[in-house]
Coordinates of C-alpha atoms in Angstrom, one line a residue:
X73 CA 35.1 113.5 -114.1
X74 CA 32.4 111.0 -114.8
X75 CA 32.2 107.3 -114.4
X76 CA 31.3 104.8 -117.2
X77 CA 30.5 101.1 -117.2
X78 CA 28.9 98.6 -119.5
X79 CA 28.2 95.0 -120.5
X80 CA 27.8 93.2 -123.8
X81 CA 26.6 89.6 -123.8
X82 CA 25.9 87.0 -126.5
X83 CA 23.1 85.6 -124.3
X84 CA 20.1 87.1 -122.6
X85 CA 20.9 88.5 -119.2
X86 CA 17.7 89.3 -117.3
X87 CA 19.9 90.7 -114.5
X88 CA 21.8 93.1 -116.8
X89 CA 20.1 96.2 -115.5
X90 CA 20.7 95.2 -111.9
X91 CA 24.4 94.5 -112.6
X92 CA 24.7 97.9 -114.2
X93 CA 23.0 99.6 -111.3
X94 CA 25.5 98.1 -108.9
X95 CA 28.5 98.9 -111.2
X96 CA 27.4 102.5 -111.5
X97 CA 26.6 102.9 -107.8
X98 CA 30.3 102.1 -107.1
X99 CA 31.2 105.1 -109.3
X100 CA 29.0 107.6 -107.6
X101 CA 32.0 109.5 -106.3
X102 CA 33.0 110.1 -109.9
X103 CA 29.6 111.4 -111.0
X104 CA 27.3 112.5 -108.1
X105 CA 25.0 114.6 -110.3
X106 CA 23.1 112.0 -112.4
X107 CA 22.9 108.4 -113.3
X108 CA 21.7 106.8 -116.6
X109 CA 21.4 103.3 -117.9
X110 CA 20.6 102.1 -121.5
X111 CA 19.7 98.6 -122.5
X112 CA 19.7 97.6 -126.2
X113 CA 16.6 95.8 -127.7
X114 CA 16.2 92.1 -127.0
X115 CA 16.1 89.5 -129.7
X116 CA 19.4 90.5 -131.4
X117 CA 22.6 88.5 -131.6
X118 CA 24.2 90.7 -128.9
X119 CA 22.7 92.5 -126.0
X120 CA 24.4 95.6 -124.7
X121 CA 24.0 97.7 -121.5
X122 CA 25.6 101.0 -120.9
X123 CA 25.8 102.8 -117.6
X124 CA 26.9 106.3 -116.6
X125 CA 27.5 108.5 -113.5
X126 CA 27.7 112.2 -114.4
X127 CA 29.6 115.1 -113.0
X128 CA 27.9 118.0 -114.8
X129 CA 30.4 120.4 -116.4
X130 CA 29.0 121.3 -119.9
X131 CA 25.3 121.7 -120.8
X132 CA 24.2 121.1 -117.2
X133 CA 20.6 120.5 -118.2
X134 CA 21.0 118.6 -121.5
X135 CA 24.0 116.3 -121.1
X136 CA 22.3 113.2 -119.7
X137 CA 24.0 110.0 -120.6
X138 CA 24.0 107.4 -122.1
X139 CA 23.2 109.5 -125.2
X140 CA 22.0 108.5 -128.7
X141 CA 22.1 109.8 -132.2
X142 CA 19.1 111.0 -134.1
X143 CA 17.8 107.5 -134.9
X144 CA 18.6 106.0 -131.5
X145 CA 20.7 103.1 -133.0
X146 CA 24.1 104.5 -131.8
X147 CA 24.6 105.0 -128.0
X148 CA 27.5 106.4 -126.0
X149 CA 28.7 106.5 -122.4
X150 CA 31.6 108.9 -122.1
X151 CA 34.0 110.4 -119.5
X152 CA 36.1 113.4 -120.5
X153 CA 36.0 116.7 -122.3
X154 CA 36.4 117.5 -126.1
X155 CA 37.9 120.9 -126.3
X156 CA 37.2 121.4 -130.0
X157 CA 33.6 120.2 -129.9
X158 CA 32.1 123.5 -131.1
X159 CA 34.3 123.6 -134.2
X160 CA 33.4 120.0 -134.9
X161 CA 29.8 120.7 -134.3
X162 CA 29.7 123.4 -137.0
X163 CA 31.2 121.0 -139.5
X164 CA 28.9 118.1 -138.6
X165 CA 25.8 120.2 -138.7
X166 CA 26.8 121.4 -142.2
X167 CA 27.0 117.7 -143.2
X168 CA 23.4 117.2 -142.0
X169 CA 23.7 116.0 -138.5
X170 CA 21.0 117.2 -136.1
X171 CA 21.8 118.1 -132.5
X172 CA 19.5 117.9 -129.5
X173 CA 21.9 119.3 -126.9
X174 CA 24.9 121.6 -126.4
X175 CA 27.0 118.8 -125.0
X176 CA 30.4 117.7 -126.3
X177 CA 29.1 114.1 -125.8
X178 CA 26.8 114.5 -128.7
X179 CA 29.6 115.6 -131.0
X180 CA 31.4 112.3 -130.4
X181 CA 28.2 110.4 -131.4
X182 CA 27.8 112.4 -134.7
X183 CA 31.5 112.2 -135.4
X184 CA 31.3 108.5 -135.1
X185 CA 28.3 108.5 -137.5
X186 CA 30.3 110.6 -140.0
X187 CA 33.8 109.2 -139.8
X188 CA 33.4 105.8 -138.1
X189 CA 36.2 104.7 -135.7
X190 CA 38.5 107.3 -137.3
X191 CA 36.5 110.0 -135.4
X192 CA 39.2 109.8 -132.6
X193 CA 41.7 111.5 -134.9
X194 CA 39.5 114.6 -135.0
X195 CA 39.0 114.9 -131.3
X196 CA 41.1 117.2 -129.2
X197 CA 40.7 116.5 -125.5
X198 CA 40.7 113.8 -123.0
X199 CA 38.3 110.9 -123.1
X200 CA 37.3 107.3 -122.3
X201 CA 34.2 106.3 -124.1
X202 CA 32.2 103.3 -125.3
X203 CA 29.9 103.4 -128.3
X204 CA 27.3 100.7 -128.9
X205 CA 26.5 100.4 -132.6
X206 CA 23.2 98.5 -132.8
X207 CA 23.3 98.2 -136.6
X208 CA 26.8 96.7 -136.7
X209 CA 26.2 94.8 -133.4
X210 CA 29.6 96.1 -132.3
X211 CA 31.0 97.8 -129.2
X212 CA 33.7 100.5 -129.9
X213 CA 35.8 101.7 -127.0
X214 CA 38.5 104.4 -127.1
X215 CA 40.9 106.1 -124.8
X216 CA 42.6 109.5 -125.3
X217 CA 46.1 109.7 -126.6
X218 CA 47.9 110.1 -123.3
X219 CA 45.6 108.0 -121.2
X220 CA 44.3 110.9 -118.9
X221 CA 41.0 109.1 -118.5
X222 CA 41.0 105.5 -117.2
X223 CA 39.4 102.5 -118.8
X224 CA 39.5 98.8 -117.6
X225 CA 37.8 95.8 -119.2
X226 CA 37.5 92.0 -118.8
X227 CA 35.8 89.1 -120.6
X228 CA 34.1 86.3 -118.7
X229 CA 32.1 83.4 -120.3
X230 CA 31.3 85.4 -123.4
X231 CA 30.4 88.6 -121.5
X232 CA 32.6 91.7 -122.2
X233 CA 32.4 94.3 -119.5
X234 CA 34.2 97.6 -118.9
X235 CA 34.4 100.5 -116.4
X236 CA 36.3 103.5 -115.3
X237 CA 37.5 101.7 -112.2
X238 CA 38.4 98.2 -111.3
X239 CA 36.1 98.2 -108.3
X240 CA 33.2 98.7 -110.7
X241 CA 34.1 95.6 -112.6
X242 CA 34.4 93.6 -109.4
X243 CA 31.0 94.9 -108.3
X244 CA 29.5 93.1 -111.3
X245 CA 30.3 89.8 -109.7
X246 CA 30.9 88.2 -113.1
X247 CA 34.3 87.0 -111.8
X248 CA 36.0 86.7 -108.4
X249 CA 39.0 89.0 -107.7
X250 CA 42.4 87.1 -107.9
X251 CA 45.9 88.4 -107.8
X252 CA 47.8 88.5 -111.1
X253 CA 51.2 87.1 -109.9
X254 CA 52.8 87.5 -113.3
X255 CA 53.1 91.3 -112.9
X256 CA 54.2 91.4 -109.3
X257 CA 58.0 91.5 -110.3
X258 CA 57.3 94.4 -112.6
X259 CA 55.3 96.3 -109.9
X260 CA 57.9 95.7 -107.2
X261 CA 60.6 96.9 -109.6
X262 CA 59.0 100.0 -111.1
X263 CA 56.1 100.8 -108.7
X264 CA 53.5 100.4 -111.4
X265 CA 52.6 98.1 -114.3
X266 CA 53.7 99.4 -117.7
X267 CA 51.5 97.4 -120.1
X268 CA 47.8 96.5 -120.3
X269 CA 47.9 93.9 -117.4
X270 CA 46.8 94.9 -113.9
X271 CA 47.4 93.3 -110.5
X272 CA 44.0 91.7 -110.9
X273 CA 43.9 88.4 -112.9
X274 CA 41.8 88.8 -116.1
X275 CA 41.3 92.6 -115.8
X276 CA 43.2 94.7 -118.4
X277 CA 43.5 98.4 -119.0
X278 CA 43.0 99.9 -122.5
X279 CA 46.3 101.6 -123.1
X280 CA 46.6 105.3 -124.0
X281 CA 46.1 106.0 -127.7
X282 CA 44.3 102.7 -128.3
X283 CA 40.9 101.6 -129.3
X284 CA 39.2 98.2 -129.1
X285 CA 36.1 96.6 -130.6
X286 CA 34.1 93.6 -129.4
X287 CA 31.8 91.7 -131.7
X288 CA 30.8 89.0 -129.3
X289 CA 33.8 86.7 -130.0
X290 CA 37.0 88.7 -130.2
X291 CA 38.5 91.6 -128.5
X292 CA 40.4 93.5 -131.2
X293 CA 42.8 96.1 -129.7
X294 CA 44.7 98.6 -131.9
X295 CA 46.9 101.6 -131.5
X296 CA 45.6 104.7 -133.3
X297 CA 48.2 107.2 -132.1
X298 CA 51.8 107.3 -130.9
X299 CA 54.6 109.9 -130.5
X300 CA 56.0 111.1 -133.9
X301 CA 59.3 112.8 -134.1
X302 CA 60.0 114.5 -137.4
X303 CA 63.7 114.3 -137.9
X304 CA 63.5 116.3 -141.1
X305 CA 62.5 119.6 -139.5
X306 CA 65.2 122.3 -140.0
X307 CA 67.0 123.5 -136.9
X308 CA 65.7 126.6 -135.1
X309 CA 67.4 128.6 -132.4
X310 CA 66.2 128.3 -128.7
X311 CA 64.2 131.5 -128.8
X312 CA 62.0 130.1 -131.6
X313 CA 61.3 126.9 -129.7
X314 CA 60.6 128.8 -126.5
X315 CA 58.1 131.1 -128.2
X316 CA 56.3 128.2 -129.8
X317 CA 56.2 126.3 -126.5
X318 CA 54.8 129.4 -124.7
X319 CA 52.0 129.8 -127.3
X320 CA 51.1 126.1 -127.2
X321 CA 51.0 126.1 -123.4
X322 CA 48.9 129.2 -123.2
X323 CA 46.5 127.8 -125.8
X324 CA 46.3 124.5 -123.9
X325 CA 45.3 126.2 -120.7
X326 CA 42.8 128.4 -122.4
X327 CA 41.1 125.4 -124.0
X328 CA 40.8 123.7 -120.6
X329 CA 38.8 126.5 -119.2
X330 CA 35.7 125.3 -121.2
X331 CA 33.1 124.8 -118.4
X332 CA 29.7 125.8 -117.2
X333 CA 30.7 125.4 -113.6
X334 CA 33.3 127.1 -111.3
X335 CA 37.0 126.3 -112.0
X336 CA 40.0 126.3 -109.7
X337 CA 43.7 125.4 -109.6
X338 CA 45.8 123.1 -107.4
X339 CA 48.8 125.3 -106.6
X340 CA 51.9 124.0 -105.0
X341 CA 54.2 126.9 -105.8
X342 CA 56.3 124.8 -108.0
X343 CA 57.2 125.7 -111.6
X344 CA 54.4 123.6 -113.2
X345 CA 51.4 124.7 -111.3
X346 CA 52.6 128.3 -111.0
X347 CA 53.0 128.7 -114.8
X348 CA 49.5 127.2 -115.4
X349 CA 47.9 129.3 -112.7
X350 CA 49.4 132.5 -114.3
X351 CA 48.1 131.5 -117.7
X352 CA 44.7 130.7 -116.3
X353 CA 44.5 134.1 -114.6
X354 CA 45.1 135.8 -117.9
X355 CA 42.0 134.2 -119.5
X356 CA 39.4 134.8 -116.8
X357 CA 37.7 138.0 -115.7
X358 CA 37.4 137.2 -112.0
X359 CA 40.1 136.0 -109.5
X360 CA 40.8 132.3 -109.8
X361 CA 40.5 130.1 -106.8
X362 CA 43.7 128.2 -105.9
X363 CA 44.2 125.4 -103.4
X364 CA 47.3 124.1 -101.6
X365 CA 48.0 121.3 -99.2
X366 CA 50.8 121.1 -96.6
X367 CA 52.0 119.4 -93.4
X368 CA 52.7 120.5 -89.9
X369 CA 56.4 120.1 -90.4
X370 CA 57.8 123.3 -92.1
X371 CA 60.5 121.3 -93.8
X372 CA 57.9 119.7 -96.1
X373 CA 55.6 122.8 -96.4
X374 CA 55.3 124.5 -99.8
X375 CA 52.9 127.1 -98.5
X376 CA 55.3 130.1 -98.7
X377 CA 55.8 129.5 -102.5
X378 CA 52.1 128.9 -103.2
X379 CA 51.1 132.1 -101.3
X380 CA 53.7 134.2 -103.2
X381 CA 52.3 133.0 -106.5
X382 CA 48.7 133.4 -105.4
X383 CA 49.4 137.0 -104.4
X384 CA 51.2 137.7 -107.6
X385 CA 48.3 136.6 -109.8
X386 CA 45.5 138.0 -107.5
X387 CA 44.1 134.6 -106.7
X388 CA 41.6 133.7 -104.0
X389 CA 43.7 131.2 -102.1
X390 CA 42.8 128.3 -99.8
X391 CA 44.9 125.9 -97.8
X392 CA 44.6 122.7 -95.8
X393 CA 47.1 121.1 -93.4
X394 CA 47.3 117.3 -93.2
X395 CA 48.0 116.0 -89.7
X396 CA 49.1 112.5 -88.8
X397 CA 45.7 111.5 -87.5
X398 CA 44.1 112.8 -90.7
X399 CA 46.2 110.5 -92.7
X400 CA 45.5 107.4 -90.7
X401 CA 41.8 108.1 -90.6
X402 CA 41.6 108.6 -94.3
X403 CA 43.8 105.6 -95.2
X404 CA 41.0 103.0 -95.7
X405 CA 39.2 105.4 -98.1
X406 CA 42.4 106.2 -99.9
X407 CA 43.1 102.5 -100.5
X408 CA 39.5 102.0 -101.7
X409 CA 39.8 104.9 -104.2
X410 CA 43.2 103.8 -105.7
X411 CA 42.1 100.3 -106.9
X412 CA 45.7 99.1 -107.3
X413 CA 48.7 99.8 -105.0
X414 CA 50.5 103.1 -105.7
X415 CA 54.2 103.4 -105.3
X416 CA 54.3 107.2 -104.6
X417 CA 52.8 109.0 -101.6
X418 CA 51.6 112.0 -103.6
X419 CA 48.0 110.7 -103.7
X420 CA 47.7 111.3 -100.0
X421 CA 48.2 115.0 -100.3
X422 CA 46.1 115.1 -103.5
X423 CA 43.1 113.5 -101.7
X424 CA 43.1 116.2 -99.1
X425 CA 43.5 119.2 -101.4
X426 CA 40.8 117.8 -103.7
X427 CA 38.5 117.5 -100.7
X428 CA 39.2 121.2 -100.0
X429 CA 38.7 122.2 -103.6
X430 CA 35.3 120.4 -103.9
X431 CA 33.9 122.8 -101.2
X432 CA 34.4 125.7 -103.6
X433 CA 34.6 124.5 -107.2
X434 CA 33.7 121.6 -109.4
X435 CA 36.7 121.4 -111.8
X436 CA 40.4 122.1 -111.2
X437 CA 43.5 122.3 -113.3
X438 CA 46.5 120.5 -111.7
X439 CA 49.8 121.0 -113.4
X440 CA 50.3 117.3 -113.9
X441 CA 52.2 115.8 -116.8
X442 CA 55.2 118.0 -117.2
X443 CA 57.5 115.6 -115.4
X444 CA 56.6 113.0 -118.0
X445 CA 56.7 115.4 -120.9
X446 CA 60.2 116.6 -120.0
X447 CA 61.5 113.2 -118.8
X448 CA 62.0 114.3 -115.2
X449 CA 62.7 112.4 -112.0
X450 CA 65.6 110.1 -112.9
X451 CA 64.8 107.8 -109.9
X452 CA 61.4 107.1 -111.4
X453 CA 61.8 107.0 -115.2
X454 CA 64.5 104.5 -116.2
X455 CA 66.2 104.6 -119.6

């Protein structure tokens, strides 16, 4: 993952670079490999600054951000991966766009040049990005369809600012942190906030499948995608649905193996991660690295299941055991990373298995999302 941040102001801000440096410093854990800052020219109606912290995954030498188009009047800061960027590149080059890098970031820039804000409909992947259009004096921000990548924003005295994490917004010192009491009942009922409001007054999240624009006066938020259920499709038997699902799942895993750095897999031994690990093993030529986390109590340990799956697919398997002292020592850092309170305890184990994985690989697949896709956990998803 990478970290992005930015400011757009209707007045000159001599301290804009300094604020961006602080905001991106806070995001170093998201992007330890590189930092970049872009400031738009002075003397225009709006002044924009974009910041980026990079975790290098694709085009390690050429993917520095913020990144511009050929004429340096459209700039992007971006967190994510576009899985169909090579196919889009072929089309865009045929339409006259000139590439400087092999990065998927540049494909978004040229797609925006070619298709405008409708470029998001052509992207297949996960993303949170902000594009500064100097000619239009407009900021365009978009988040992927399911909200895999985070994006928060706020407006204070005519300054629009955004970031991958709330702590980066607070680091700008444009406004003081205050509790949003209006959403406390919702959080205490569900364990999370459903809409765009956060537990911080004035800080909002861009919802999944939405984009926004800022022209110096108005934040215009629109939905560009939502679930569509075609009731007119003819009925097929279960075997046909099963075959189609297996093909889609296998293709999805294959696409996510796009990387110039080592990949691994969080493996719990449950159905979700086990299936994905098996698909992953089919598409690589060397043993995949799998990572599991457990506790001293055997009652809560899933190690036997994970080990059985790892043996079956020929994985190089690693484990870490979380002890009570480990948890309490890590608690301050866990709270700092999470920004807002989390209802479920899963993030504790996730922190430790991610720490283990980082010693061996740069990117992991996780098996997240199937509970939501198949409406699981009745105690968590109310209908």
